[in-house]
Tab-separated table of C-alpha atoms in Angstrom:
chain	number	residue	atom	x	y	z
S	291	MET	CA	4.874	16.410	3.979
S	292	THR	CA	3.880	15.538	7.500
S	293	ARG	CA	0.138	15.215	7.502
S	294	LYS	CA	-2.514	13.167	9.132
S	295	SER	CA	-3.829	10.714	6.556
S	296	LEU	CA	-7.313	12.127	6.367
S	297	PRO	CA	-9.082	13.479	3.337
S	298	ARG	CA	-9.510	17.171	3.903
S	299	HIS	CA	-13.300	17.044	3.878
S	300	ALA	CA	-13.157	14.643	6.847
S	301	THR	CA	-11.675	17.329	9.038
S	302	VAL	CA	-14.624	19.618	8.927
S	303	ALA	CA	-17.932	18.271	7.846
S	304	SER	CA	-19.206	15.291	9.730
S	305	ILE	CA	-22.217	17.460	10.411
S	306	ALA	CA	-22.623	20.206	7.922
S	307	ILE	CA	-25.834	21.862	7.133
S	308	VAL	CA	-29.044	21.615	9.078
S	309	ALA	CA	-28.142	23.382	12.257
S	310	VAL	CA	-30.324	26.431	12.534
S	311	GLY	CA	-31.737	25.197	15.779
S	312	ILE	CA	-28.419	24.440	17.404
S	313	ALA	CA	-27.690	26.323	20.589
S	314	LEU	CA	-24.822	28.771	20.306
S	315	SER	CA	-23.355	28.133	23.718
S	316	GLY	CA	-19.585	27.967	23.399
S	317	CYS	CA	-19.695	29.172	19.819
S	318	GLY	CA	-19.395	32.930	20.131
S	319	ALA	CA	-18.644	32.883	23.811
S	320	SER	CA	-14.990	33.692	23.322
S	321	GLY	CA	-15.965	37.231	22.374
S	322	SER	CA	-16.728	39.078	19.197
S	323	SER	CA	-14.308	41.057	17.101
S	324	SER	CA	-13.495	44.570	18.286
S	325	THR	CA	-11.168	47.558	18.035
S	326	ASN	CA	-9.054	48.263	21.107
S	327	ALA	CA	-7.847	51.519	22.638
S	328	ASN	CA	-4.749	51.490	20.437
S	329	GLY	CA	-6.866	51.433	17.329
S	330	VAL	CA	-6.047	47.807	16.520
S	331	THR	CA	-8.924	45.882	15.004
S	332	ASN	CA	-9.211	42.314	16.239
S	333	LEU	CA	-10.599	39.958	13.633
S	334	LYS	CA	-12.040	36.605	14.623
S	335	MET	CA	-11.827	33.701	12.212
S	336	ILE	CA	-13.439	30.264	12.461
S	337	MET	CA	-11.494	27.111	11.649
S	338	GLU	CA	-11.710	23.499	12.739
S	339	PRO	CA	-8.873	22.029	14.816
S	340	GLY	CA	-6.403	20.049	12.752
S	341	PRO	CA	-3.459	20.345	10.381
S	342	GLU	CA	-5.032	23.114	8.305
S	343	ALA	CA	-5.502	25.302	11.385
S	344	ASP	CA	-1.954	24.498	12.489
S	345	SER	CA	-0.582	25.696	9.154
S	346	MET	CA	-2.850	28.755	9.074
S	347	SER	CA	-1.838	29.687	12.605
S	348	LYS	CA	1.730	30.199	11.421
S	349	LEU	CA	0.558	32.489	8.613
S	350	VAL	CA	-1.607	34.425	11.048
S	351	ASP	CA	1.343	34.875	13.410
S	352	ALA	CA	3.417	36.212	10.518
S	353	PHE	CA	0.597	38.556	9.494
S	354	ASN	CA	0.042	39.854	13.022
S	355	SER	CA	3.705	40.665	13.490
S	356	GLY	CA	4.172	42.093	10.013
S	357	GLN	CA	1.561	43.611	7.734
S	358	GLY	CA	-1.113	43.339	10.411
S	359	ALA	CA	0.917	45.361	12.886
S	360	LYS	CA	1.474	48.038	10.245
S	361	ASP	CA	-2.214	48.116	9.288
S	362	LYS	CA	-3.430	47.770	12.907
S	363	ILE	CA	-5.203	44.481	12.218
S	364	HIS	CA	-4.846	41.475	14.509
S	365	VAL	CA	-6.317	38.092	13.541
S	366	GLU	CA	-7.343	35.365	15.969
S	367	ILE	CA	-8.342	31.842	14.998
S	368	ASP	CA	-11.168	30.299	16.989
S	369	GLN	CA	-10.979	26.530	16.530
S	370	LEU	CA	-14.495	25.251	17.137
S	371	SER	CA	-14.732	21.512	16.567
S	372	ARG	CA	-13.633	18.860	14.096
S	373	THR	CA	-17.166	17.474	13.938
S	374	ASP	CA	-19.610	20.364	13.890
S	375	THR	CA	-17.856	23.551	12.811
S	376	PHE	CA	-20.248	23.991	9.901
S	377	ALA	CA	-23.290	23.279	12.036
S	378	LYS	CA	-22.314	26.051	14.414
S	379	GLU	CA	-21.548	28.361	11.517
S	380	ALA	CA	-25.008	27.685	10.101
S	381	ALA	CA	-26.537	28.780	13.384
S	382	LEU	CA	-24.426	31.950	13.400
S	383	MET	CA	-25.280	32.712	9.796
S	384	SER	CA	-28.997	32.188	10.369
S	385	THR	CA	-28.984	34.940	13.010
S	386	GLN	CA	-26.815	37.268	10.911
S	387	SER	CA	-24.302	37.232	13.736
S	388	SER	CA	-21.357	39.640	13.779
S	389	ASP	CA	-19.397	37.527	16.269
S	390	TYR	CA	-16.926	36.418	13.592
S	391	ASP	CA	-15.381	38.292	10.698
S	392	ILE	CA	-14.119	35.333	8.655
S	393	TYR	CA	-16.016	32.078	8.184
S	394	ARG	CA	-14.833	28.636	7.136
S	395	THR	CA	-16.410	27.472	3.886
S	396	THR	CA	-15.757	24.879	1.183
S	397	SER	CA	-16.570	24.206	-2.444
S	398	TYR	CA	-19.520	21.997	-1.550
S	399	LEU	CA	-21.089	24.483	0.894
S	400	VAL	CA	-20.224	27.848	-0.634
S	401	ALA	CA	-23.527	28.192	-2.492
S	402	GLN	CA	-25.361	27.711	0.791
S	403	HIS	CA	-23.047	30.142	2.576
S	404	ALA	CA	-23.012	32.792	-0.176
S	405	PRO	CA	-25.991	34.823	1.167
S	406	TYR	CA	-23.965	35.423	4.334
S	407	LEU	CA	-20.605	36.185	2.699
S	408	GLU	CA	-19.128	39.215	0.968
S	409	PRO	CA	-17.883	38.746	-2.597
S	410	LEU	CA	-14.094	38.650	-2.873
S	411	THR	CA	-11.780	40.013	-5.522
S	412	LEU	CA	-8.909	37.593	-6.100
S	413	ASN	CA	-6.033	37.424	-8.536
S	414	GLY	CA	-7.651	34.524	-10.349
S	415	ASP	CA	-4.669	33.923	-12.625
S	416	ASN	CA	-2.667	32.812	-9.585
S	417	TYR	CA	-4.908	29.789	-9.025
S	418	PHE	CA	-5.711	26.460	-10.589
S	419	LYS	CA	-8.940	26.940	-12.503
S	420	ALA	CA	-11.125	24.261	-10.911
S	421	PRO	CA	-10.588	25.188	-7.235
S	422	VAL	CA	-11.152	28.881	-7.800
S	423	GLU	CA	-14.279	28.240	-9.885
S	424	SER	CA	-15.587	25.798	-7.300
S	425	LEU	CA	-15.964	28.727	-4.890
S	426	GLN	CA	-17.949	30.938	-7.249
S	427	VAL	CA	-21.715	31.393	-7.096
S	428	ASP	CA	-23.570	33.188	-9.870
S	429	GLY	CA	-20.257	34.468	-11.188
S	430	LYS	CA	-19.080	35.932	-7.874
S	431	GLN	CA	-16.174	34.678	-5.757
S	432	TYR	CA	-17.185	33.940	-2.172
S	433	GLY	CA	-14.186	31.979	-0.894
S	434	ILE	CA	-10.422	31.978	-1.299
S	435	PRO	CA	-9.186	28.521	-2.384
S	436	LEU	CA	-6.852	26.910	0.128
S	437	ASP	CA	-6.297	23.169	0.641
S	438	PRO	CA	-7.600	21.234	-2.403
S	439	SER	CA	-8.625	17.561	-2.389
S	440	VAL	CA	-8.655	15.351	-5.484
S	441	HIS	CA	-8.665	11.645	-6.263
S	442	LEU	CA	-5.703	9.750	-7.689
S	443	LEU	CA	-5.117	6.141	-8.718
S	444	TYR	CA	-2.617	4.528	-6.361
S	445	TYR	CA	-1.136	1.267	-7.610
S	446	ARG	CA	1.586	-1.228	-6.735
S	447	THR	CA	4.426	-0.610	-9.177
S	448	ASP	CA	5.923	-4.076	-8.606
S	449	LEU	CA	2.630	-5.787	-9.430
S	450	ILE	CA	1.768	-3.661	-12.450
S	451	ASP	CA	5.169	-4.468	-13.936
S	452	GLN	CA	4.238	-8.144	-13.671
S	453	MET	CA	0.904	-7.548	-15.412
S	454	LEU	CA	2.473	-5.644	-18.301
S	455	LYS	CA	4.654	-8.675	-19.067
S	456	ASP	CA	1.750	-11.123	-19.077
S	457	ALA	CA	-0.354	-10.107	-22.057
S	458	PRO	CA	-1.761	-13.618	-22.834
S	459	THR	CA	-3.295	-14.035	-19.382
S	460	TYR	CA	-4.552	-10.461	-19.350
S	461	GLU	CA	-6.190	-10.792	-22.754
S	462	LYS	CA	-7.957	-14.028	-21.771
S	463	ILE	CA	-9.250	-12.550	-18.524
S	464	SER	CA	-10.479	-9.358	-20.175
S	465	GLN	CA	-12.341	-11.489	-22.707
S	466	ASP	CA	-13.961	-13.519	-19.927
S	467	VAL	CA	-14.939	-10.513	-17.792
S	468	LEU	CA	-15.701	-7.799	-20.337
S	469	GLY	CA	-16.398	-9.815	-23.464
S	470	LYS	CA	-13.558	-8.181	-25.344
S	471	LYS	CA	-9.845	-8.732	-25.581
S	472	LEU	CA	-7.764	-5.881	-24.137
S	473	GLU	CA	-4.019	-5.449	-23.911
S	474	PRO	CA	-2.393	-4.587	-20.583
S	475	LYS	CA	-1.538	-0.897	-20.289
S	476	SER	CA	0.272	1.370	-17.900
S	477	PRO	CA	-2.220	2.849	-15.365
S	478	ASP	CA	-1.708	6.372	-16.687
S	479	GLN	CA	-3.368	5.189	-19.917
S	480	TRP	CA	-6.367	3.420	-18.419
S	481	THR	CA	-9.959	3.809	-19.412
S	482	TRP	CA	-12.604	2.427	-17.059
S	483	ASP	CA	-12.601	-0.818	-19.127
S	484	ASP	CA	-8.840	-1.091	-18.519
S	485	TYR	CA	-9.492	-0.526	-14.813
S	486	ILE	CA	-12.013	-3.393	-14.743
S	487	ALA	CA	-9.812	-5.758	-16.770
S	488	SER	CA	-6.780	-4.988	-14.599
S	489	ALA	CA	-8.840	-5.536	-11.449
S	490	ALA	CA	-9.852	-8.935	-12.789
S	491	TYR	CA	-6.213	-9.781	-13.578
S	492	PHE	CA	-5.314	-9.190	-9.931
S	493	THR	CA	-8.283	-11.177	-8.592
S	494	LYS	CA	-7.571	-14.790	-7.678
S	495	LYS	CA	-11.036	-15.832	-8.839
S	496	TYR	CA	-9.909	-15.113	-12.406
S	497	ASN	CA	-6.143	-15.430	-12.028
S	498	PRO	CA	-4.996	-18.016	-9.454
S	499	ASN	CA	-1.469	-16.643	-9.756
S	500	SER	CA	-2.501	-13.174	-8.690
S	501	PRO	CA	-0.428	-11.885	-5.752
S	502	THR	CA	-3.490	-10.148	-4.310
S	503	PRO	CA	-6.934	-11.576	-3.479
S	504	TYR	CA	-8.666	-8.698	-5.223
S	505	GLY	CA	-7.655	-6.257	-7.898
S	506	THR	CA	-9.097	-3.117	-6.390
S	507	GLN	CA	-11.107	-1.616	-3.562
S	508	LEU	CA	-14.328	0.253	-4.248
S	509	GLN	CA	-15.493	2.967	-1.886
S	510	ALA	CA	-19.129	1.905	-2.133
S	511	LYS	CA	-20.487	2.680	1.328
S	512	ASN	CA	-23.612	4.821	1.457
S	513	LEU	CA	-21.683	7.995	2.228
S	514	LEU	CA	-21.875	11.384	0.574
S	515	TYR	CA	-18.093	11.578	0.123
S	516	ASN	CA	-18.231	8.317	-1.816
S	517	ALA	CA	-20.638	10.040	-4.214
S	518	MET	CA	-17.785	12.467	-4.928
S	519	VAL	CA	-15.590	9.485	-5.871
S	520	TRP	CA	-18.304	7.981	-8.092
S	521	ASP	CA	-18.666	11.367	-9.803
S	522	ASP	CA	-15.183	10.743	-11.254
S	523	VAL	CA	-16.643	7.864	-13.239
S	524	LEU	CA	-19.692	9.881	-14.263
S	525	TRP	CA	-17.670	12.859	-15.467
S	526	GLY	CA	-15.027	10.601	-17.050
S	527	LEU	CA	-17.708	8.961	-19.168
S	528	GLY	CA	-19.082	12.323	-20.286
S	529	GLY	CA	-21.828	12.763	-17.703
S	530	ASN	CA	-22.787	15.477	-15.240
S	531	TRP	CA	-25.466	16.177	-12.639
S	532	LEU	CA	-27.040	18.678	-15.019
S	533	ASN	CA	-27.237	18.868	-18.795
S	534	SER	CA	-26.325	21.882	-20.928
S	535	ALA	CA	-29.787	23.327	-20.294
S	536	GLY	CA	-29.290	23.126	-16.544
S	537	GLN	CA	-31.739	20.265	-16.090
S	538	PRO	CA	-31.048	17.090	-14.069
S	539	ASP	CA	-29.228	14.517	-16.185
S	540	LEU	CA	-28.843	11.440	-13.983
S	541	THR	CA	-30.812	9.240	-16.394
S	542	SER	CA	-28.248	9.715	-19.169
S	543	THR	CA	-26.367	6.904	-20.867
S	544	ALA	CA	-23.210	8.142	-19.160
S	545	ALA	CA	-24.853	7.778	-15.751
S	546	GLN	CA	-26.034	4.263	-16.622
S	547	ASN	CA	-22.515	3.335	-17.682
S	548	ALA	CA	-20.988	4.923	-14.585
S	549	VAL	CA	-23.189	2.888	-12.241
S	550	ASN	CA	-22.411	-0.226	-14.246
S	551	VAL	CA	-18.659	0.268	-13.795
S	552	TYR	CA	-19.113	-0.034	-10.028
S	553	ARG	CA	-21.718	-2.776	-10.422
S	554	THR	CA	-19.428	-4.852	-12.630
S	555	VAL	CA	-16.472	-4.524	-10.271
S	556	TYR	CA	-18.570	-5.512	-7.264
S	557	THR	CA	-20.773	-8.262	-8.707
S	558	LYS	CA	-17.874	-9.989	-10.459
S	559	GLY	CA	-15.931	-10.051	-7.194
S	560	LEU	CA	-13.075	-7.795	-8.278
S	561	THR	CA	-13.269	-6.023	-4.909
S	562	ALA	CA	-13.885	-7.441	-1.448
S	563	ALA	CA	-17.497	-8.148	-0.541
S	564	ASP	CA	-17.348	-5.666	2.336
S	565	SER	CA	-16.563	-2.839	-0.078
S	566	ASP	CA	-20.194	-1.857	0.403
S	567	GLN	CA	-19.023	-0.529	3.786
S	568	ALA	CA	-15.766	0.971	2.529
S	569	GLU	CA	-14.548	4.539	2.354
S	570	PHE	CA	-11.148	6.212	2.818
S	571	PRO	CA	-9.779	4.167	5.766
S	572	GLU	CA	-10.819	0.802	4.338
S	573	THR	CA	-9.168	1.669	1.035
S	574	GLU	CA	-5.953	2.525	2.850
S	575	ALA	CA	-6.160	-0.798	4.659
S	576	ALA	CA	-6.820	-2.816	1.502
S	577	LEU	CA	-3.831	-1.310	-0.293
S	578	GLY	CA	-1.523	-1.335	2.711
S	579	SER	CA	-2.265	-4.959	3.596
S	580	GLY	CA	-1.780	-6.242	0.069
S	581	ASN	CA	-5.458	-7.119	-0.283
S	582	ALA	CA	-5.747	-5.028	-3.448
S	583	ALA	CA	-3.323	-4.025	-6.194
S	584	PHE	CA	-4.708	-0.542	-6.877
S	585	ALA	CA	-7.537	1.817	-5.999
S	586	VAL	CA	-8.897	5.289	-6.580
S	587	GLN	CA	-8.179	7.163	-3.381
S	588	TRP	CA	-8.148	10.698	-1.941
S	589	ASN	CA	-4.771	12.382	-2.367
S	590	ALA	CA	-4.334	12.418	1.422
S	591	GLY	CA	-3.768	8.664	1.326
S	592	TYR	CA	-0.293	8.576	-0.171
S	593	ALA	CA	1.791	9.464	2.880
S	594	GLN	CA	0.600	6.495	4.921
S	595	LEU	CA	0.935	4.036	2.034
S	596	ASN	CA	4.496	5.184	1.423
S	597	ASP	CA	5.493	5.104	5.095
S	598	ALA	CA	7.530	1.981	5.836
S	599	SER	CA	6.600	2.053	9.526
S	600	LYS	CA	2.877	2.060	8.758
S	601	SER	CA	2.703	0.205	5.428
S	602	PRO	CA	5.770	-2.033	5.036
S	603	LYS	CA	4.209	-3.936	2.127
S	604	THR	CA	3.657	-0.863	-0.004
S	605	ALA	CA	6.264	1.706	1.053
S	606	GLY	CA	8.414	2.582	-1.919
S	607	LYS	CA	6.146	0.608	-4.258
S	608	ILE	CA	3.226	3.013	-4.737
S	609	GLY	CA	2.808	4.468	-8.178
S	610	ILE	CA	0.448	7.358	-8.909
S	611	ALA	CA	-1.680	7.835	-12.009
S	612	PRO	CA	-4.688	9.964	-12.927
S	613	VAL	CA	-8.115	8.489	-12.260
S	614	PRO	CA	-9.180	6.311	-15.233
S	615	GLY	CA	-11.067	8.458	-17.684
S	616	GLY	CA	-8.943	11.457	-16.727
S	617	LYS	CA	-11.480	13.298	-14.572
S	618	THR	CA	-11.286	13.864	-10.828
S	619	HIS	CA	-13.616	15.708	-8.503
S	620	VAL	CA	-11.919	18.613	-6.724
S	621	HIS	CA	-13.012	20.663	-3.777
S	622	ALA	CA	-11.143	23.214	-1.753
S	623	LEU	CA	-11.287	24.230	1.873
S	624	SER	CA	-11.684	27.966	2.036
S	625	LEU	CA	-12.267	31.151	4.007
S	626	GLY	CA	-14.901	33.813	3.344
S	627	VAL	CA	-15.764	37.228	4.792
S	628	ASN	CA	-18.894	37.504	6.973
S	629	LYS	CA	-21.049	40.203	5.354
S	630	TYR	CA	-22.628	40.898	8.748
S	631	GLY	CA	-19.256	41.284	10.478
S	632	LYS	CA	-18.229	44.607	12.000
S	633	HIS	CA	-14.895	44.825	10.196
S	634	THR	CA	-15.444	43.619	6.662
S	635	SER	CA	-12.845	45.941	5.110
S	636	GLN	CA	-10.145	44.698	7.498
S	637	ALA	CA	-11.219	41.098	6.846
S	638	GLN	CA	-10.843	41.748	3.127
S	639	GLU	CA	-7.317	43.011	3.810
S	640	PHE	CA	-6.441	39.699	5.436
S	641	ILE	CA	-7.868	37.831	2.444
S	642	LYS	CA	-5.652	39.964	0.194
S	643	TYR	CA	-2.681	38.903	2.305
S	644	LEU	CA	-3.565	35.263	1.608
S	645	ASP	CA	-4.175	35.991	-2.087
S	646	ASP	CA	-0.472	36.020	-2.830
S	647	PRO	CA	1.827	33.245	-4.121
S	648	ALA	CA	4.546	34.165	-1.626
S	649	THR	CA	2.110	33.879	1.296
S	650	MET	CA	0.755	30.594	-0.006
S	651	GLY	CA	4.308	29.370	-0.564
S	652	SER	CA	4.863	29.879	3.152
S	653	TYR	CA	1.603	28.037	3.838
S	654	VAL	CA	2.877	25.057	1.839
S	655	GLY	CA	6.174	25.238	3.678
S	656	ASP	CA	4.266	25.059	6.946
S	657	GLY	CA	2.426	21.892	5.848
S	658	GLY	CA	-0.580	23.345	4.048
S	659	ILE	CA	-1.635	22.581	0.478
S	660	ALA	CA	-2.145	25.546	-1.809
S	661	SER	CA	-4.464	25.966	-4.777
S	662	MET	CA	-1.844	28.084	-6.528
S	663	PRO	CA	0.522	26.401	-9.046
S	664	LYS	CA	3.465	28.612	-8.117
S	665	ALA	CA	3.070	27.913	-4.405
S	666	LEU	CA	2.459	24.195	-4.861
S	667	SER	CA	5.490	23.836	-7.126
S	668	THR	CA	7.733	24.420	-4.112
S	669	LYS	CA	7.004	20.780	-3.199
S	670	THR	CA	8.453	18.170	-5.547
S	671	ASP	CA	7.427	14.867	-3.922
S	672	PRO	CA	5.534	12.467	-6.248
S	673	ASN	CA	2.147	12.951	-4.602
S	674	THR	CA	2.291	16.742	-4.759
S	675	ALA	CA	3.481	16.520	-8.357
S	676	ALA	CA	0.471	14.295	-9.152
S	677	LEU	CA	-1.847	16.728	-7.362
S	678	ASN	CA	-0.351	19.593	-9.340
S	679	LYS	CA	-0.938	17.668	-12.571
S	680	ALA	CA	-4.523	16.783	-11.660
S	681	LEU	CA	-5.333	20.390	-10.784
S	682	SER	CA	-3.668	21.649	-13.956
S	683	GLY	CA	-5.958	19.557	-16.159
S	684	GLY	CA	-8.574	16.887	-15.646
S	685	SER	CA	-10.185	18.116	-12.447
S	686	PHE	CA	-13.763	19.328	-12.225
S	687	SER	CA	-16.094	20.773	-9.641
S	688	GLU	CA	-19.743	19.797	-9.528
S	689	PRO	CA	-22.419	22.469	-10.094
S	690	ALA	CA	-22.468	25.018	-7.252
S	691	LEU	CA	-26.040	24.346	-6.174
S	692	PRO	CA	-27.255	25.847	-2.867
S	693	LYS	CA	-28.070	22.325	-1.707
S	694	ALA	CA	-25.040	20.614	-3.231
S	695	PHE	CA	-24.237	18.922	0.059
S	696	ASP	CA	-27.744	17.411	0.057
S	697	VAL	CA	-27.288	16.318	-3.559
S	698	TYR	CA	-24.208	14.285	-2.608
S	699	THR	CA	-26.192	12.696	0.209
S	700	ALA	CA	-29.108	11.910	-2.111
S	701	LEU	CA	-26.813	10.338	-4.707
S	702	ALA	CA	-25.251	8.100	-2.076
S	703	ASN	CA	-28.674	7.151	-0.711
S	704	ASP	CA	-30.179	6.483	-4.130
S	705	LEU	CA	-27.258	4.801	-5.890
S	706	SER	CA	-25.151	2.931	-3.339
S	707	ALA	CA	-27.339	-0.182	-3.498
S	708	ALA	CA	-27.198	-0.181	-7.312
S	709	TRP	CA	-23.396	0.181	-7.156
S	710	VAL	CA	-23.218	-3.226	-5.471
S	711	GLY	CA	-25.759	-5.018	-7.640
S	712	GLN	CA	-28.928	-4.503	-5.693
S	713	GLY	CA	-32.105	-3.371	-7.431
S	714	ASP	CA	-32.499	-1.947	-10.876
S	715	VAL	CA	-30.005	0.598	-12.224
S	716	SER	CA	-32.579	2.586	-14.184
S	717	SER	CA	-34.901	2.870	-11.191
S	718	ALA	CA	-32.066	3.996	-8.933
S	719	LEU	CA	-30.990	6.658	-11.413
S	720	ALA	CA	-34.570	7.812	-11.904
S	721	LYS	CA	-34.858	8.318	-8.147
S	722	ALA	CA	-31.541	10.182	-8.114
S	723	ASN	CA	-32.672	12.353	-11.007
S	724	ALA	CA	-35.913	13.221	-9.221
S	725	ASP	CA	-34.053	14.077	-6.033
S	726	VAL	CA	-31.575	16.294	-7.885
S	727	ALA	CA	-34.497	18.042	-9.583
S	728	LYS	CA	-36.150	18.681	-6.236
S	729	LEU	CA	-32.962	19.864	-4.511
S	730	ALA	CA	-31.945	22.032	-7.459
S	731	GLY	CA	-35.433	23.513	-7.783
S	732	LYS	CA	-35.779	22.308	-11.362
């Protein structure tokens, strides 16, 4: 798959929410949707420039020359910006604009967008459960799942093989670092304790014979997308943002343990000291340079690590396993129908066109990533197979709160210092719990 090595959220949401006051110049200037003299309805759809729009453009061309021509519907994609598409959409939504018929949305913004979108009727059985549910609000579907993003554990197969043959050293190091003797395991069997012990094994501070300076690379920068990565640990240890009664639950034992996983890795030096400024690119660099033996990374990272021209040290040596604990955050890029648009029925027809395994199979063939098992199965490379497996079981979506995007930001603000050993864990989690309560209206 030829793709830019960017996590899919990075293509669209550098600025996401608070944009009501943004001027609309250049946003709807290209003209609103209309019906021409031949009775053809022109639909306008917002996307951000990038690989997803490139892939969608090919589907749109096929629609316009096929079913669209028959139904007298013509779709145009207006590519706004890679940095502020959602900000401009927020301004359009706030004025109940009819300039566009189809909006860009995502799992982490759909609850905020839902008041401005029409509910959709999809063939839910065609989709992986987590992506389709991540676009539901109060039981209604407001977006069609397209490109999904998950986290996977990428590891050096040559180095792990060495570790599996060195049980005495591994057991001694695990005793020193964790206070208990563990046996080396294959990464697809790891708990978070195994992750920590294995990171210590590949850290020269604990194992002078380690081929890497550090075992792993944490994405511990104060960044909302890093909160999505940390949520893997929280969910994997049985936690959640909310408890079964719908109340904030960030002071739970699971949350304490999840922070302490990061805190242990960082304070014991199992990751580089500058991990407190790390996110996706730094993790790619740490793995590709041989500075770390393994890391939890966005699924977009595999192509670069397995490319001999870009990563000669790791190409052909990258193994893929589920995130320790077996739980990965998932979100999906999506499209939704503007309820204030002039041609909602025609926009729904285009969504129906996309809601088909054959259409999504073409999307995958054109470089997209589908949220449908049947469509995704047309790709058999190891990374797509791992994505398919993660989406089939073990993925989760966080609660669809109207201010979910702000919750991620609050978690990063409140917890990132505690992740790297600063301050008190309980106080940090108490602040996070209070912020979630405020943002969730609890």
